[in-house]
Short mmCIF file of C-alpha atoms and ligand atoms in Angstrom, two decimals:
data_model
loop_
_atom_site.label_atom_id
_atom_site.label_comp_id
_atom_site.label_asym_id
_atom_site.label_seq_id
_atom_site.Cartn_x
_atom_site.Cartn_y
_atom_site.Cartn_z
CA MET M 245 -0.11 0.23 0.01
CA THR M 246 1.67 3.47 -1.18
CA VAL M 247 1.06 6.43 0.93
CA PRO M 248 0.48 9.52 -1.03
CA ASP M 249 2.74 12.91 -0.45
CA VAL M 250 1.18 16.08 0.60
CA ARG M 251 2.92 18.89 -1.15
CA LEU M 252 4.16 21.40 1.75
CA ASN M 253 4.64 25.37 0.21
CA ASN M 254 8.36 24.79 0.21
CA GLY M 255 8.18 22.27 -2.13
CA VAL M 256 9.10 19.34 0.58
CA ALA M 257 6.64 16.05 0.19
CA MET M 258 5.08 14.62 3.49
CA PRO M 259 3.32 11.66 3.58
CA GLN M 260 -0.25 12.16 3.99
CA LEU M 261 -1.05 9.60 7.08
CA GLY M 262 1.69 9.13 9.56
CA PHE M 263 2.22 7.52 13.09
CA GLY M 264 1.44 9.60 16.28
CA VAL M 265 3.43 8.76 19.60
CA PHE M 266 1.25 11.10 22.17
CA GLN M 267 0.98 9.01 25.87
CA VAL M 268 3.40 6.46 24.53
CA PRO M 269 5.85 5.81 27.48
CA ASP M 270 9.46 6.12 25.91
CA ASP M 271 9.95 2.28 27.00
CA GLU M 272 6.92 1.31 25.04
CA THR M 273 7.58 3.72 22.06
CA GLU M 274 10.37 1.46 20.04
CA ALA M 275 8.27 -1.60 19.97
CA ALA M 276 5.31 0.67 18.42
CA VAL M 277 7.29 2.59 16.39
CA THR M 278 8.87 -0.62 14.80
CA ALA M 279 5.45 -1.91 14.20
CA ALA M 280 4.48 1.22 12.43
CA LEU M 281 7.50 0.99 10.33
CA GLU M 282 7.13 -2.98 9.47
CA THR M 283 3.71 -1.95 8.40
CA GLY M 284 5.01 0.90 6.15
CA TYR M 285 4.46 4.07 7.75
CA ARG M 286 7.27 6.65 7.01
CA GLY M 287 5.69 9.74 9.17
CA ILE M 288 6.25 9.95 12.59
CA ASP M 289 5.01 12.20 15.30
CA THR M 290 6.28 13.16 18.58
CA ALA M 291 7.22 16.10 20.61
CA ALA M 292 9.72 16.91 22.98
CA ALA M 293 6.98 16.90 25.81
CA TYR M 294 5.63 13.40 25.21
CA GLY M 295 9.37 12.01 26.78
CA ASN M 296 9.53 9.69 24.11
CA GLU M 297 11.97 11.40 21.22
CA ALA M 298 14.77 8.20 22.29
CA GLY M 299 12.28 5.89 21.70
CA VAL M 300 11.99 6.97 18.16
CA GLY M 301 14.96 7.74 17.58
CA ALA M 302 16.06 3.88 18.58
CA ALA M 303 13.22 2.50 16.21
CA ILE M 304 14.68 4.59 13.58
CA ALA M 305 18.04 3.50 14.16
CA LYS M 306 17.20 0.11 14.09
CA SER M 307 14.90 0.08 11.12
CA GLY M 308 17.85 0.52 8.06
CA ILE M 309 15.50 2.17 6.58
CA PRO M 310 17.21 4.76 4.37
CA ARG M 311 16.79 8.18 6.07
CA ASP M 312 15.61 10.01 3.12
CA GLU M 313 12.34 7.67 2.99
CA LEU M 314 11.37 8.54 6.65
CA PHE M 315 9.37 11.95 7.39
CA VAL M 316 10.08 12.74 11.27
CA THR M 317 8.25 15.45 13.14
CA THR M 318 8.90 16.91 16.45
CA LYS M 319 7.72 19.96 18.63
CA LEU M 320 8.86 23.05 20.52
CA TRP M 321 7.15 22.47 23.98
CA ASN M 322 5.72 25.77 25.82
CA GLY M 323 8.84 26.23 28.36
CA ASP M 324 11.15 26.32 25.44
CA HIS M 325 9.59 29.72 23.79
CA GLY M 326 12.31 32.58 22.96
CA TYR M 327 15.20 32.57 20.46
CA ASP M 328 17.70 31.07 22.27
CA PRO M 329 15.62 29.04 24.02
CA ALA M 330 14.13 27.44 21.03
CA LEU M 331 17.53 26.52 19.58
CA ARG M 332 18.72 24.81 22.70
CA ALA M 333 15.25 23.10 22.76
CA PHE M 334 15.86 22.04 19.00
CA ASP M 335 19.57 20.70 19.61
CA ALA M 336 18.37 18.68 22.72
CA SER M 337 15.59 17.25 20.72
CA MET M 338 18.12 16.25 18.12
CA SER M 339 20.39 14.49 20.47
CA ARG M 340 17.18 12.21 21.26
CA LEU M 341 16.39 11.32 18.07
CA GLY M 342 19.86 10.77 17.40
CA LEU M 343 19.40 12.32 14.43
CA GLU M 344 21.46 15.08 12.09
CA ARG M 345 18.32 16.81 10.20
CA LEU M 346 14.73 16.73 11.02
CA ASP M 347 11.62 16.93 8.61
CA LEU M 348 9.52 19.01 10.09
CA TYR M 349 9.53 21.50 13.68
CA LEU M 350 6.52 22.28 15.28
CA ILE M 351 5.48 24.92 17.84
CA HIS M 352 3.65 22.85 19.96
CA TRP M 353 1.07 25.65 21.19
CA PRO M 354 1.09 29.07 20.78
CA THR M 355 0.91 30.17 24.34
CA PRO M 356 0.08 33.74 23.27
CA LYS M 357 0.17 35.13 27.34
CA ARG M 358 3.42 34.45 27.10
CA ASP M 359 3.55 36.43 23.67
CA ARG M 360 6.48 34.78 22.35
CA TYR M 361 5.92 33.00 19.44
CA VAL M 362 6.90 35.36 16.95
CA GLU M 363 10.53 35.18 18.48
CA THR M 364 10.72 31.46 19.01
CA TRP M 365 9.69 31.73 14.76
CA ARG M 366 12.89 33.71 14.29
CA ALA M 367 14.93 30.85 15.60
CA PHE M 368 12.94 28.28 13.56
CA GLU M 369 13.51 30.14 10.37
CA LYS M 370 17.29 29.85 11.32
CA LEU M 371 16.63 26.34 11.62
CA LEU M 372 15.17 25.77 8.23
CA ALA M 373 18.22 28.25 6.35
CA ASP M 374 20.99 26.35 8.23
CA GLY M 375 19.59 22.82 6.75
CA ARG M 376 18.96 21.99 10.19
CA VAL M 377 15.23 20.86 9.31
CA ARG M 378 13.51 20.66 6.23
CA ALA M 379 10.25 22.40 6.94
CA ILE M 380 9.06 24.27 9.93
CA GLY M 381 5.09 24.66 11.23
CA VAL M 382 3.03 25.50 13.83
CA SER M 383 0.52 23.53 16.05
CA ASN M 384 -3.01 24.97 17.42
CA PHE M 385 -2.43 28.35 16.08
CA GLN M 386 -5.65 29.90 15.43
CA PRO M 387 -6.05 32.54 12.39
CA ALA M 388 -5.07 35.24 14.42
CA HIS M 389 -2.06 33.57 15.32
CA LEU M 390 -1.01 32.44 12.17
CA ARG M 391 -2.23 36.02 10.55
CA ARG M 392 0.39 37.69 13.33
CA LEU M 393 3.24 35.40 12.09
CA VAL M 394 3.31 35.95 8.68
CA GLU M 395 2.95 39.89 8.96
CA GLU M 396 5.99 40.15 11.38
CA THR M 397 8.31 37.82 9.88
CA GLY M 398 7.04 37.01 6.05
CA THR M 399 7.59 33.24 6.51
CA VAL M 400 4.03 31.07 6.03
CA PRO M 401 4.50 27.67 8.27
CA ALA M 402 4.53 24.90 6.10
CA VAL M 403 2.14 22.71 8.23
CA ASN M 404 -0.69 23.50 10.99
CA GLN M 405 -1.33 20.61 13.24
CA VAL M 406 -4.40 20.87 14.97
CA GLU M 407 -7.29 18.82 16.85
CA LEU M 408 -9.48 17.76 13.89
CA HIS M 409 -11.79 15.05 13.88
CA PRO M 410 -15.32 14.75 12.86
CA TYR M 411 -17.01 16.19 16.05
CA LEU M 412 -14.46 19.03 15.65
CA PRO M 413 -14.65 19.38 11.78
CA GLN M 414 -12.32 22.73 11.81
CA VAL M 415 -14.14 23.73 8.53
CA GLU M 416 -12.89 27.78 9.30
CA LEU M 417 -9.68 26.99 10.29
CA ARG M 418 -8.81 24.49 7.18
CA ALA M 419 -10.01 27.10 4.77
CA PHE M 420 -7.96 29.74 6.41
CA ASP M 421 -5.14 27.24 6.47
CA ALA M 422 -5.95 26.63 2.75
CA SER M 423 -6.01 29.77 1.83
CA GLN M 424 -2.70 30.53 3.05
CA GLY M 425 -1.09 27.98 1.40
CA VAL M 426 -0.49 25.87 5.20
CA ALA M 427 -1.17 22.20 5.13
CA THR M 428 -3.81 21.16 7.93
CA GLU M 429 -2.66 18.27 10.14
CA ALA M 430 -5.40 16.62 12.22
CA TRP M 431 -4.06 15.38 15.84
CA SER M 432 -6.51 12.88 17.73
CA PRO M 433 -7.91 12.07 14.05
CA LEU M 434 -10.06 9.67 15.83
CA ALA M 435 -10.93 11.55 18.46
CA LYS M 436 -9.01 9.31 21.19
CA GLY M 437 -10.96 6.19 19.82
CA GLY M 438 -13.65 7.12 22.16
CA GLU M 439 -17.36 7.50 21.27
CA LEU M 440 -16.85 8.61 17.96
CA LEU M 441 -15.89 5.13 16.87
CA THR M 442 -19.57 3.70 17.89
CA GLU M 443 -21.53 6.73 16.65
CA PRO M 444 -24.62 4.87 14.69
CA VAL M 445 -23.39 7.51 11.45
CA VAL M 446 -19.70 5.93 11.38
CA ALA M 447 -21.24 1.92 12.29
CA SER M 448 -23.35 2.02 9.15
CA LEU M 449 -20.75 3.43 6.82
CA ALA M 450 -18.48 0.86 8.18
CA SER M 451 -20.81 -1.73 7.31
CA LYS M 452 -21.57 -0.19 3.91
CA HIS M 453 -18.40 -0.16 2.90
CA GLY M 454 -16.88 -3.35 5.28
CA ARG M 455 -14.64 -1.29 6.61
CA THR M 456 -14.27 -0.40 10.54
CA ALA M 457 -15.03 2.38 12.55
CA ALA M 458 -11.66 3.73 12.54
CA GLN M 459 -10.81 3.28 8.90
CA ILE M 460 -14.15 5.11 8.04
CA VAL M 461 -13.17 8.45 10.23
CA LEU M 462 -9.45 7.87 8.62
CA ARG M 463 -10.30 7.93 4.96
CA TRP M 464 -12.86 11.26 5.96
CA HIS M 465 -9.34 12.89 6.75
CA LEU M 466 -7.58 11.60 3.89
CA GLN M 467 -10.59 12.83 1.32
CA LEU M 468 -10.75 16.16 2.74
CA GLY M 469 -7.04 16.56 2.33
CA ASN M 470 -6.03 16.43 6.06
CA VAL M 471 -2.69 14.83 6.97
CA VAL M 472 -3.46 12.51 9.56
CA ILE M 473 -1.43 11.05 12.14
CA PRO M 474 -3.75 7.98 14.32
CA LYS M 475 -1.46 6.69 17.34
CA SER M 476 -1.69 3.10 18.74
CA VAL M 477 -0.03 0.43 20.41
CA THR M 478 -1.55 -2.05 19.33
CA PRO M 479 -0.28 -4.07 16.58
CA SER M 480 -3.44 -4.91 14.70
CA ARG M 481 -4.75 -1.26 15.04
CA ILE M 482 -1.84 -0.39 13.51
CA ARG M 483 -2.19 -2.23 10.47
CA GLU M 484 -6.11 -1.29 10.27
CA ASN M 485 -5.25 2.28 10.61
CA PHE M 486 -2.91 1.61 7.33
CA GLU M 487 -5.30 0.01 4.78
CA VAL M 488 -7.23 3.18 4.13
CA PHE M 489 -6.35 3.16 0.81
CA ASP M 490 -8.35 0.71 -1.26
CA PHE M 491 -11.64 2.32 -0.98
CA GLU M 492 -13.56 5.71 -1.22
CA LEU M 493 -16.48 7.21 0.68
CA THR M 494 -19.04 8.83 -1.51
CA ASP M 495 -19.28 13.01 -1.13
CA ALA M 496 -22.47 12.16 0.90
CA ASP M 497 -20.72 9.94 2.97
CA VAL M 498 -18.21 12.35 3.54
CA ALA M 499 -20.89 15.08 4.41
CA SER M 500 -22.77 12.88 6.80
CA LEU M 501 -19.68 12.32 8.93
CA SER M 502 -18.97 16.55 8.73
CA SER M 503 -22.23 16.80 10.07
CA LEU M 504 -21.50 14.80 13.19
CA ASN M 505 -19.90 18.04 14.00
CA ARG M 506 -20.57 19.18 18.06
CA GLY M 507 -17.75 21.67 18.60
CA LEU M 508 -16.23 19.10 20.99
CA ARG M 509 -12.51 19.88 21.94
CA THR M 510 -10.88 16.78 23.58
CA GLY M 511 -7.60 18.93 24.15
CA PRO M 512 -6.87 22.26 25.71
CA ASP M 513 -8.29 25.78 24.40
CA PRO M 514 -5.33 27.02 21.82
CA ASP M 515 -6.57 30.64 22.77
CA THR M 516 -6.05 29.80 26.87
CA PHE M 517 -3.24 27.52 26.96
CA ASN M 518 -0.20 28.24 28.42
P1 NDP D 999 -6.18 9.27 18.19
O1 NDP D 999 -7.24 9.92 17.81
O2 NDP D 999 -5.09 8.61 17.05
O3 NDP D 999 -6.56 7.78 18.82
C1 NDP D 999 -5.60 6.90 19.95
C2 NDP D 999 -6.63 6.27 20.83
O4 NDP D 999 -7.63 5.62 19.82
C3 NDP D 999 -5.72 5.22 21.22
O5 NDP D 999 -6.45 4.99 22.37
C4 NDP D 999 -5.79 3.84 20.33
O6 NDP D 999 -5.49 2.83 21.37
C5 NDP D 999 -7.18 4.07 19.78
N1 NDP D 999 -7.30 3.73 18.41
C6 NDP D 999 -6.12 3.77 17.50
N2 NDP D 999 -6.66 2.94 16.45
C7 NDP D 999 -7.85 2.46 16.92
C8 NDP D 999 -8.97 1.34 15.76
N3 NDP D 999 -8.13 1.07 14.31
N4 NDP D 999 -9.59 0.98 16.46
C9 NDP D 999 -10.14 1.40 17.77
N5 NDP D 999 -9.27 2.17 18.76
C10 NDP D 999 -8.21 2.76 18.29
O7 NDP D 999 -5.25 10.21 19.40
P2 NDP D 999 -4.17 11.03 20.12
O8 NDP D 999 -5.07 12.06 20.95
O9 NDP D 999 -2.91 9.44 19.95
O10 NDP D 999 -3.87 11.82 18.59
C11 NDP D 999 -2.95 10.96 17.37
C12 NDP D 999 -1.80 11.55 17.43
O11 NDP D 999 -1.59 13.35 17.08
C13 NDP D 999 -0.82 11.67 18.64
O12 NDP D 999 -0.11 10.48 19.16
C14 NDP D 999 -0.01 12.98 18.46
O13 NDP D 999 1.30 12.57 17.58
C15 NDP D 999 -0.67 13.92 18.11
N6 NDP D 999 -1.38 15.02 19.23
C16 NDP D 999 -0.59 16.06 18.89
C17 NDP D 999 -0.90 17.30 19.78
C18 NDP D 999 -0.95 18.47 19.50
O14 NDP D 999 -1.05 19.43 20.48
N7 NDP D 999 -0.01 18.86 18.38
C19 NDP D 999 -2.07 16.57 20.91
C20 NDP D 999 -2.64 15.48 20.61
C21 NDP D 999 -1.90 14.53 19.68
P3 NDP D 999 -4.55 2.06 21.89
O15 NDP D 999 -3.06 2.60 21.68
O16 NDP D 999 -4.52 1.16 22.77
O17 NDP D 999 -4.48 1.45 20.28
#
C-alpha cells in the first residue's frame, strides 16, 4: 500500500498518513514505532513533551530504513519559547532522536499569554536556513496567531497541526490554512478512539463499505486533504489504520461524517492554554 504525499509550501513532500506517539511511554515507543515502520508508515509524529523522542530514535536507528524515506516531526514545548531557548530545545530534541536533520519542526502551542511565538519563529527560520530542518510549522495556531506570524516575519508555516475529527471538523480553520498555503494536519484524528467510533453514522458507513469505524474516519480525513497521524500501541490497529487506500467514501458519506460536528475539543483551547 502506498501512502500519498502532500506537497508542502516549500516543495517538501510529507506523507499524508503518519504515526503518532502521544502518551506512549518511552520504553514502549521503540516497539510501537518498529511495528509502524514494518507496516509501512514512514511519517512519525513525536514531541519533546511526550518524553519519547529517544524511543522514536531507537526504532529509526534499528529499522535500517534509509533516512530520506522517513519523515520525522517533533515539537517545541511551551517552556522553550524565545529565540535562544528554541535553538537549545531543538538541539536537545535532535540529540534524543539521534538525527542530524529533522523533517518538520513545529511550535507545539502558541501560548499567547507568553507572547513569544514570533521570537520562537525567528529561531525556526534560522534552523530552516541552516538546513537543520526541511520544513517548519506550527500546531494549535488559530487564524489570528498565523496572521501575526506572517505579518511580522513574512514566513508562512508549512503545516498547522490542530485537533480535528468529525466532532470538531474545523471548517473555518481548514479554509484559512488553505487560503494561506498551509497544510492542515489532524491530531486526535479518531477523537482518541472513544465514542466517535461507536456513532451510528460511523457504524453504518463501516457496514456499507465493509470496513472498521476507524478506517471510515481516517478515510474522511484523507478525502478532505488532511494529513493524519493516528496513534496506537496495538499492532492489529496499527495495520488497520494503514489499510485505508483501497476504498473511497462518496461525497454524501463525507458530508454525513462532517455533520457530526459538535464543536467538541478533547484537548486544551489554544487561545488560553499556556
Ligand atoms: P487518536 O485519535 O489517534 O486516538 C488514539 C486512541 O485510539 C488510542 O487510545 C488507541 O488505542 C485508539 N485506537 C487507535 N486505532 C484504533 C482503532 N483502529 N480502533 C479502535 N481504537 C483505536 O488520538 P491521539 O490523541 O493519540 O492523537 C494522535 C496523534 O496526534 C498523537 O499520538 C500525537 O502524535 C498527535 N497529537 C498532537 C497534539 C498537539 O497538540 N499537537 C495533541 C494530541 C495529539 P491503543 O493505542 O490502545 O490501540
